CSV table of C-alpha atoms and ligand atoms in Angstrom, one decimal:
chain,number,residue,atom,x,y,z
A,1,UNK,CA,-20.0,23.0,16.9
A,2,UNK,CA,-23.9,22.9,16.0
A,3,UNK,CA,-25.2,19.7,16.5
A,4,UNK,CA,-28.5,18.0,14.5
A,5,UNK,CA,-29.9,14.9,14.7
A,6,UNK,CA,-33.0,16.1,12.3
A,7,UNK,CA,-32.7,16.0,8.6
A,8,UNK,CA,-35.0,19.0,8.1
A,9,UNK,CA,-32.9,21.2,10.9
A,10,UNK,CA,-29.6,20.6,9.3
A,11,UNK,CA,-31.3,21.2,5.8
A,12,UNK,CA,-32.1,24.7,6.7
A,13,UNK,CA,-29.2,25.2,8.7
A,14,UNK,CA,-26.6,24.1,5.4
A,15,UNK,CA,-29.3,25.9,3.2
A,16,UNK,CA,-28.4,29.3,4.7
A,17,UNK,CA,-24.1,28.0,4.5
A,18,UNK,CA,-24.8,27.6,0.6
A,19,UNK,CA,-26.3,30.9,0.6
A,20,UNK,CA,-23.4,32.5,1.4
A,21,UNK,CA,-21.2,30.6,-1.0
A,22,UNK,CA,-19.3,28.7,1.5
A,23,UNK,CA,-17.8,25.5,0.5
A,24,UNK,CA,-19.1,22.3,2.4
A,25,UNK,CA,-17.0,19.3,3.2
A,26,UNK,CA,-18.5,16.2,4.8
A,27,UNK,CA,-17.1,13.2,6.7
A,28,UNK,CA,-19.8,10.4,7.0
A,29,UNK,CA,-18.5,8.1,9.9
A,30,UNK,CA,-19.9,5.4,12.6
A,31,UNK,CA,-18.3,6.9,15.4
A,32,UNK,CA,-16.0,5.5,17.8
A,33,UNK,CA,-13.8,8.3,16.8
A,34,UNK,CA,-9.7,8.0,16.5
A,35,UNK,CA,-7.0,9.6,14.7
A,36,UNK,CA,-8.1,8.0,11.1
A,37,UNK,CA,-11.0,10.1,11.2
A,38,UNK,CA,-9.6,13.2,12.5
A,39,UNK,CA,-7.4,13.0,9.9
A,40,UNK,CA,-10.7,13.1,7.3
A,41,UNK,CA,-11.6,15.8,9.7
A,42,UNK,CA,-7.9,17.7,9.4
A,43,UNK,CA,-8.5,17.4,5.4
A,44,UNK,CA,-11.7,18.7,4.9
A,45,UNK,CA,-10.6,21.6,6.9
A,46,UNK,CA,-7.8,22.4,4.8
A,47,UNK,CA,-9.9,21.6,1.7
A,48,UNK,CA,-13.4,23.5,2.9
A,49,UNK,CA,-15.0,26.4,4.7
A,50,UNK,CA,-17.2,24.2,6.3
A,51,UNK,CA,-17.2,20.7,7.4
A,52,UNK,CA,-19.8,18.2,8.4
A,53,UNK,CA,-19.2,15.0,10.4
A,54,UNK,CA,-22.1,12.5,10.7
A,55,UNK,CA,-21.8,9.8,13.0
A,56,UNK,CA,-24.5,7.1,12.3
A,57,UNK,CA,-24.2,3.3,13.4
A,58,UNK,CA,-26.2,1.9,9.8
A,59,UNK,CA,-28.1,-0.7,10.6
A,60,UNK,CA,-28.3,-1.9,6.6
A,61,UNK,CA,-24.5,-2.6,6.0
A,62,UNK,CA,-24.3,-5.3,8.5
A,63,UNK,CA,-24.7,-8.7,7.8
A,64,UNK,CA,-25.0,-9.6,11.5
A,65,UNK,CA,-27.0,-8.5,14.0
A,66,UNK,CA,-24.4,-9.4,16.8
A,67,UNK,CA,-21.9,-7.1,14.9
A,68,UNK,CA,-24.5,-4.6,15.1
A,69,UNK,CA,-25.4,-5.1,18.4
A,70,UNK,CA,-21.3,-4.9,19.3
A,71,UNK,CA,-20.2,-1.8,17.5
A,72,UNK,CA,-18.7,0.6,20.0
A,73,UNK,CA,-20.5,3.4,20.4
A,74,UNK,CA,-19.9,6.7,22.7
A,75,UNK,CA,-21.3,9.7,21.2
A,76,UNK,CA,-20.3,12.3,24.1
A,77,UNK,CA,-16.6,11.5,23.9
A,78,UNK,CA,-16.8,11.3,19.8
A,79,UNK,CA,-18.5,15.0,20.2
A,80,UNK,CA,-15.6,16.3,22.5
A,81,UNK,CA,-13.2,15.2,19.5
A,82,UNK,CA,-14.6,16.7,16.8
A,83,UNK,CA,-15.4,20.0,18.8
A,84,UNK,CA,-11.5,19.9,19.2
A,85,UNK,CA,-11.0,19.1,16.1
A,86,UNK,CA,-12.5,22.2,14.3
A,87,UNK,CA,-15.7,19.9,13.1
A,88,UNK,CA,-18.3,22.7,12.6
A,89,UNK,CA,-21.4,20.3,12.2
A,90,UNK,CA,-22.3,17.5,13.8
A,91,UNK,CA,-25.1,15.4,12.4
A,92,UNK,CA,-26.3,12.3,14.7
A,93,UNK,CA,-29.3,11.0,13.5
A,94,UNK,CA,-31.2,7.7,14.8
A,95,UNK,CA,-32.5,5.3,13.1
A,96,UNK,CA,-35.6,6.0,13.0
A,97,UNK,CA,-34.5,9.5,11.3
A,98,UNK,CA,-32.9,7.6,8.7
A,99,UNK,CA,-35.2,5.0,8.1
A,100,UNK,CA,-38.7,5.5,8.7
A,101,UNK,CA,-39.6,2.6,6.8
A,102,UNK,CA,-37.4,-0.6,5.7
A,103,UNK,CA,-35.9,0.8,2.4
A,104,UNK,CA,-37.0,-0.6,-0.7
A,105,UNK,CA,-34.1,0.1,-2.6
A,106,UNK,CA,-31.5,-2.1,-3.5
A,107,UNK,CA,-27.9,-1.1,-5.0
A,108,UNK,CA,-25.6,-3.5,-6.9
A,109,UNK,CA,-22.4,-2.4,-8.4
A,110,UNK,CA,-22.0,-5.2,-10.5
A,111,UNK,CA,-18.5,-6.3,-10.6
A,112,UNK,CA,-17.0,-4.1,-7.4
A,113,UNK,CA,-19.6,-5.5,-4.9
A,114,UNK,CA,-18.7,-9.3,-6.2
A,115,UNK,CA,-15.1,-9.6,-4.5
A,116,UNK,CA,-13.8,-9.2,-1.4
A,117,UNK,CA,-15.4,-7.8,1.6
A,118,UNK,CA,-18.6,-8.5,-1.0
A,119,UNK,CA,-18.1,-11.9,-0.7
A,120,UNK,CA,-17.8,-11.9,3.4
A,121,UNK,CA,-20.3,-9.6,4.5
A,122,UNK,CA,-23.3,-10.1,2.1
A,123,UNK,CA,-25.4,-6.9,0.9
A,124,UNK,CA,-22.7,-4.6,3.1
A,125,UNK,CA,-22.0,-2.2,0.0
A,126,UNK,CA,-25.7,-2.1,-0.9
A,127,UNK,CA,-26.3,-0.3,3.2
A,128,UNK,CA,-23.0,1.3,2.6
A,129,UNK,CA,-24.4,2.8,-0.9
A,130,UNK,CA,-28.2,3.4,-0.1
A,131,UNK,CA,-26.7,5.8,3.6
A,132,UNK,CA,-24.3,7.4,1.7
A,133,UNK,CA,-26.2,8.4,-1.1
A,134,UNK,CA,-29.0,9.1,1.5
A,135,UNK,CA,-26.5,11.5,3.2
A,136,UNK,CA,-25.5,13.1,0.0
A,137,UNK,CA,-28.5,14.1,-0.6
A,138,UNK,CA,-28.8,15.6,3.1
A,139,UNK,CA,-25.8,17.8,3.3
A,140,UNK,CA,-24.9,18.2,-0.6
A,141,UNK,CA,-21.8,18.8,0.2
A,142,UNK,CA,-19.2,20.2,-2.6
A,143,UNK,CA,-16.0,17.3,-1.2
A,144,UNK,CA,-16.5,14.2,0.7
A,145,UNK,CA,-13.5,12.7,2.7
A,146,UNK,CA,-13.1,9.1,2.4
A,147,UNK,CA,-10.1,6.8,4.1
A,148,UNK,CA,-8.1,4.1,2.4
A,149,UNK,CA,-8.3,2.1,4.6
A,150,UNK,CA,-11.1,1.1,3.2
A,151,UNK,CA,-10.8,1.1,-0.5
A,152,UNK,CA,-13.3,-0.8,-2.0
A,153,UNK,CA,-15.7,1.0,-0.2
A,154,UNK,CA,-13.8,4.3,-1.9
A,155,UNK,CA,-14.3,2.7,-5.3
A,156,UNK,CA,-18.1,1.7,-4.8
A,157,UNK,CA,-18.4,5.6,-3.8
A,158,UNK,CA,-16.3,6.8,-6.5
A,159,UNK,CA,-18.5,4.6,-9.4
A,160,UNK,CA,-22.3,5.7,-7.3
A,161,UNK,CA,-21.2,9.4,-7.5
A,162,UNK,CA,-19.7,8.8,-11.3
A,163,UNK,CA,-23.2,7.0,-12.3
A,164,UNK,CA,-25.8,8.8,-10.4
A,165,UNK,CA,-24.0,12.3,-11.2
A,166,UNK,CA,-23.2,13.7,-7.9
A,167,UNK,CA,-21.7,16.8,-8.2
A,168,UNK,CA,-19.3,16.0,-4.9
A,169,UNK,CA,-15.7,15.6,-5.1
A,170,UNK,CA,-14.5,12.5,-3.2
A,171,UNK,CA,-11.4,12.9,-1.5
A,172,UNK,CA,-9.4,9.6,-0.5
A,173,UNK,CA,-7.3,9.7,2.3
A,174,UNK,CA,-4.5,7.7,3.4
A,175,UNK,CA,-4.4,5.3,6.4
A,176,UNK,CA,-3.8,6.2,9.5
A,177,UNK,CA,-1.7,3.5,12.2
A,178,UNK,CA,-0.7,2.9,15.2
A,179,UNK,CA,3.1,3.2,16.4
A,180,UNK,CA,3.5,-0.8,15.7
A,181,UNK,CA,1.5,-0.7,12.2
A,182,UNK,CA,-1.7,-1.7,13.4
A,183,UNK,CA,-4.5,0.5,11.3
A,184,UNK,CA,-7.0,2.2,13.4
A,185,UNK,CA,-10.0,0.9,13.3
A,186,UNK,CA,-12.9,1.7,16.1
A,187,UNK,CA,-13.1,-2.2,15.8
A,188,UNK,CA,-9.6,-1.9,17.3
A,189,UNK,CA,-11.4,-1.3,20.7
A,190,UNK,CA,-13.1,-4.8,21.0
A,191,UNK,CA,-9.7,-6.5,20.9
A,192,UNK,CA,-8.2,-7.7,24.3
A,193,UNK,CA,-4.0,-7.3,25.1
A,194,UNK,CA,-3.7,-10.8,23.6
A,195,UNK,CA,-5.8,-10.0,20.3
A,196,UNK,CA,-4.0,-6.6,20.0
A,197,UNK,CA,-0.7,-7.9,20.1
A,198,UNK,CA,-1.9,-10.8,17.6
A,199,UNK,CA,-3.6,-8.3,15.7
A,200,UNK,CA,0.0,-7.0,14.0
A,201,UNK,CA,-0.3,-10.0,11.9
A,202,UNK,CA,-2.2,-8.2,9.0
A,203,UNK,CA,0.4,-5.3,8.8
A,204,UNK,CA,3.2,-7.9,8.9
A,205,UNK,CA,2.3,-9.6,6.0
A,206,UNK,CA,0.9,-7.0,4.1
A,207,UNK,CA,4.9,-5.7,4.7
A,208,UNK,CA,6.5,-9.0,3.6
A,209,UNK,CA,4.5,-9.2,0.9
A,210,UNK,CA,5.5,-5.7,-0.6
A,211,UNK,CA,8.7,-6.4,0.1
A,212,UNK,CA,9.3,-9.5,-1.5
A,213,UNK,CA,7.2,-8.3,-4.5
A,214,UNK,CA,10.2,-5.8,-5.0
A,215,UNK,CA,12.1,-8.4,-5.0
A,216,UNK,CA,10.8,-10.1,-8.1
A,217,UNK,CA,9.4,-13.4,-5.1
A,218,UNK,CA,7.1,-15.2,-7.1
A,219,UNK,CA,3.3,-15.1,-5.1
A,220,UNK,CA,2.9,-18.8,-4.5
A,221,UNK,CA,5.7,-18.8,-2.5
A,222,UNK,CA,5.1,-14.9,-0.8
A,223,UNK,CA,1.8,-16.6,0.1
A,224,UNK,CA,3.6,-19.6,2.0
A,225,UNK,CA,5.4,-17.4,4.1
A,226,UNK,CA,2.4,-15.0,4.9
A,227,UNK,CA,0.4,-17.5,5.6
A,228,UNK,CA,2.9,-18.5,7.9
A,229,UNK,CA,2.5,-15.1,9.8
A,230,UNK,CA,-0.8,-15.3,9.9
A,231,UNK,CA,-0.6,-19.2,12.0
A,232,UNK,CA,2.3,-17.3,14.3
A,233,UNK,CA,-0.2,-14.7,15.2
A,234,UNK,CA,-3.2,-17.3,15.5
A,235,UNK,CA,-5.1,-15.0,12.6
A,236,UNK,CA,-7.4,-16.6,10.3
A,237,UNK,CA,-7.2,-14.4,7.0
A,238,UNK,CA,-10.1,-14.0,5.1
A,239,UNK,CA,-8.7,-13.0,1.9
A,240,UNK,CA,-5.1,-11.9,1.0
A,241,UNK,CA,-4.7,-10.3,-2.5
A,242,UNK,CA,-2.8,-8.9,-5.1
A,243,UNK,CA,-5.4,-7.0,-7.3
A,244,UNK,CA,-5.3,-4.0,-9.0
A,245,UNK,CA,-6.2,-0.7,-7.4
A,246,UNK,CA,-8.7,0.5,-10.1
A,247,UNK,CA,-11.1,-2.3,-9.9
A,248,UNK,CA,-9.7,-4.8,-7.8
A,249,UNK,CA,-9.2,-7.6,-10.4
A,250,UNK,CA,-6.6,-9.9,-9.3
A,251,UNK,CA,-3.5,-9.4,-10.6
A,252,UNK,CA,-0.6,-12.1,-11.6
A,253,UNK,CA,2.4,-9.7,-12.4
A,254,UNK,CA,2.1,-6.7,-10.6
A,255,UNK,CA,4.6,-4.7,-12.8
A,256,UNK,CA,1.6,-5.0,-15.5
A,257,UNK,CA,-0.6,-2.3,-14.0
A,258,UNK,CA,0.1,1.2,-13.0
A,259,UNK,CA,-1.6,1.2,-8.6
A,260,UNK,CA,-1.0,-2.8,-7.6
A,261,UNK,CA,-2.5,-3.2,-3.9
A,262,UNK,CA,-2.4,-5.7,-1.4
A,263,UNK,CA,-5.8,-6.0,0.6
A,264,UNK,CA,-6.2,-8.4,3.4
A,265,UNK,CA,-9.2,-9.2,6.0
A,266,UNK,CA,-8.8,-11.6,8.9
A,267,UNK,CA,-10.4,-12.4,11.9
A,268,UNK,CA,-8.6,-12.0,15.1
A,269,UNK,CA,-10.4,-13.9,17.6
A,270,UNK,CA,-13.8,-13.0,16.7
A,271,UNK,CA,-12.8,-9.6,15.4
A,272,UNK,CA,-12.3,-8.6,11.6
A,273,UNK,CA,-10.0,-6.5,10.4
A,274,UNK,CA,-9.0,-5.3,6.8
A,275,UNK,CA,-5.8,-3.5,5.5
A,276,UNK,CA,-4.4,-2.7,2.3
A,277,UNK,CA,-1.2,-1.4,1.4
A,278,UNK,CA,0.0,0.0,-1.8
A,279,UNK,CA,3.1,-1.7,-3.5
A,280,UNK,CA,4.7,1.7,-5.1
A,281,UNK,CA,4.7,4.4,-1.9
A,282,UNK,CA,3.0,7.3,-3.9
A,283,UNK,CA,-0.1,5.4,-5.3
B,1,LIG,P1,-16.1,4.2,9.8
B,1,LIG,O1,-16.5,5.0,11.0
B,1,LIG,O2,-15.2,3.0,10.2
B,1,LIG,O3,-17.2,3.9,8.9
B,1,LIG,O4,-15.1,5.1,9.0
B,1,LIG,C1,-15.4,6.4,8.6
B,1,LIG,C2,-14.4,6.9,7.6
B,1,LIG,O5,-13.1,6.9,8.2
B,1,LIG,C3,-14.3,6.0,6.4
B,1,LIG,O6,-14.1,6.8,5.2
B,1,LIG,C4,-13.0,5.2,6.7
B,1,LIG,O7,-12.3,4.7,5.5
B,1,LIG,C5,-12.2,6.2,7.4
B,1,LIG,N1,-11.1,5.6,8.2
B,1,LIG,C6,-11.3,4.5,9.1
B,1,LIG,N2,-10.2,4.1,9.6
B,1,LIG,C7,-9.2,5.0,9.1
B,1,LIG,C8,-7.8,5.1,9.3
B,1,LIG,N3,-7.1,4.3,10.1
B,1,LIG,N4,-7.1,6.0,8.6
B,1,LIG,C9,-7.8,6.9,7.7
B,1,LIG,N5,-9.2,6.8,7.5
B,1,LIG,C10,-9.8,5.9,8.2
């Protein structure tokens, strides 16, 4: 696996890839590697000739320096994954690589940006858009592998690369769990035993809630017993909503629109955690 951590070495390095008409896939991540993101990793090997991992902690998409400060980090282990993996490039730039000077820029998506994790972590999707169109421009790659996991962060993507013309294909992968439901998360690492058992909580309702959905439950009283799930598990949610998949517009009767999704955030302890789940199974 080559590894950079200059923009102008990778440059030259992909340059030469591109010259020889190989197809490029690219995983931007933070690190703290797990199975979610050697699934990306599994993908854009099917998908690609060549794929690019960047592992980069960025600094502008938090809205607290203590969550910053926190994030786990451990780049040698991260590189023995993705060298197992198959990962062919590795790009682990610091910040000063990225960000020579405080950026200017400012990206708003409008509507997308206003809900949600938009509302909890304030200016998180403009650092999420300003690194990741800053990486597309790096490594140009021709597919970029995103997880569901996150998904409004997929649809931010999806609308920066529609607007500014990127000619990438985003990929959207589903989400990866633990045995017990939990999704992986690297932020799955700060928990302790207690917080990880507790931490179950967001699956559980997410599961209840699709369930009883089928079952034609109206969502005032869905919402009763969730939130009882979330008191059992001493989990404060943050936001637990029926919305539509396409633009995450809350939704009353989810029979109305063609992708329904539950998304959830809560804090366990002093960790936060999102979900989503998908009320028909092949959405
Ligand atoms: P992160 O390092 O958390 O910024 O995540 C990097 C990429 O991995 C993003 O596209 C995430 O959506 C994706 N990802 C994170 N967790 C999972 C998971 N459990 N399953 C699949 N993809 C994931």
């Amino acid at each position: 696996m080559h590894i950079f951590t200059k923009i102008a070495l990778l440059r030259a390095f992909l340059k030469e890839i591109k010259a020889q008409n190989k197809l490029i896939g690219f995983v931007p991540t933070m690190g703290a590697l797990h199975n979610g993101h050697l699934s990306l990793i599994a993908e854009s090997r099917l998908k690609t000739e060549i794929t690019v991992c960047s592992i980069f902690v960025n600094p502008t998409q938090f809205s607290s320096e203590t969550d910053l400060e926190k994030y786990p980090q451990n780049i040698s282990s991260d590189s023995e994954l993705l060298q197992k993996a198959g990962c062919d490039v590795l790009f682990c730039p610091d910040v000063s690589e990225m960000y020579p000077d405080k950026p200017a820029i400012e990206m708003r998506f409008k509507v997308l940006d206003q809900v949600q994790e938009g509302v909890h972590r304030l200016g998180h999707f403009n650092g999420v858009a300003l690194i990741v169109t800053k990486l597309f421009h790096i490594v140009s790659p021709d597919f970029a592998f995103f997880g569901q996991k996150d998904l409004q962060q997929c649809l931010i993507i999806r609308q920066l690369v529609n607007e500014l013309n990127f000619d990438i294909r985003i990929a959207i992968i589903p989400t990866v769990r633990e045995s017990d439901g939990l999704a992986m998360s690297s932020r799955n690492q700060r928990l302790n035993t207690d917080e990880r058992k507790r931490a179950i909580s967001l699956f559980k309702a997410l599961t209840f809630a699709r369930e009883a959905l089928l079952k034609r439950e109206a969502w005032s009283e869905i919402m009763k017993q969730v939130n009882l799930i979330f008191e059992k598990h001493q989990t404060i949610p943050e936001y637990f909503e029926l919305v539509d998949s396409s633009n995450l517009s809350l939704i009353v009767d989810y029979t109305q629109v063609e992708h329904p999704v539950i998304c959830v955030s809560a804090l366990v302890g002093e960790i936060r955690l999102i979900d989503n789940i998908f009320i028909h199974e092949n959405s």
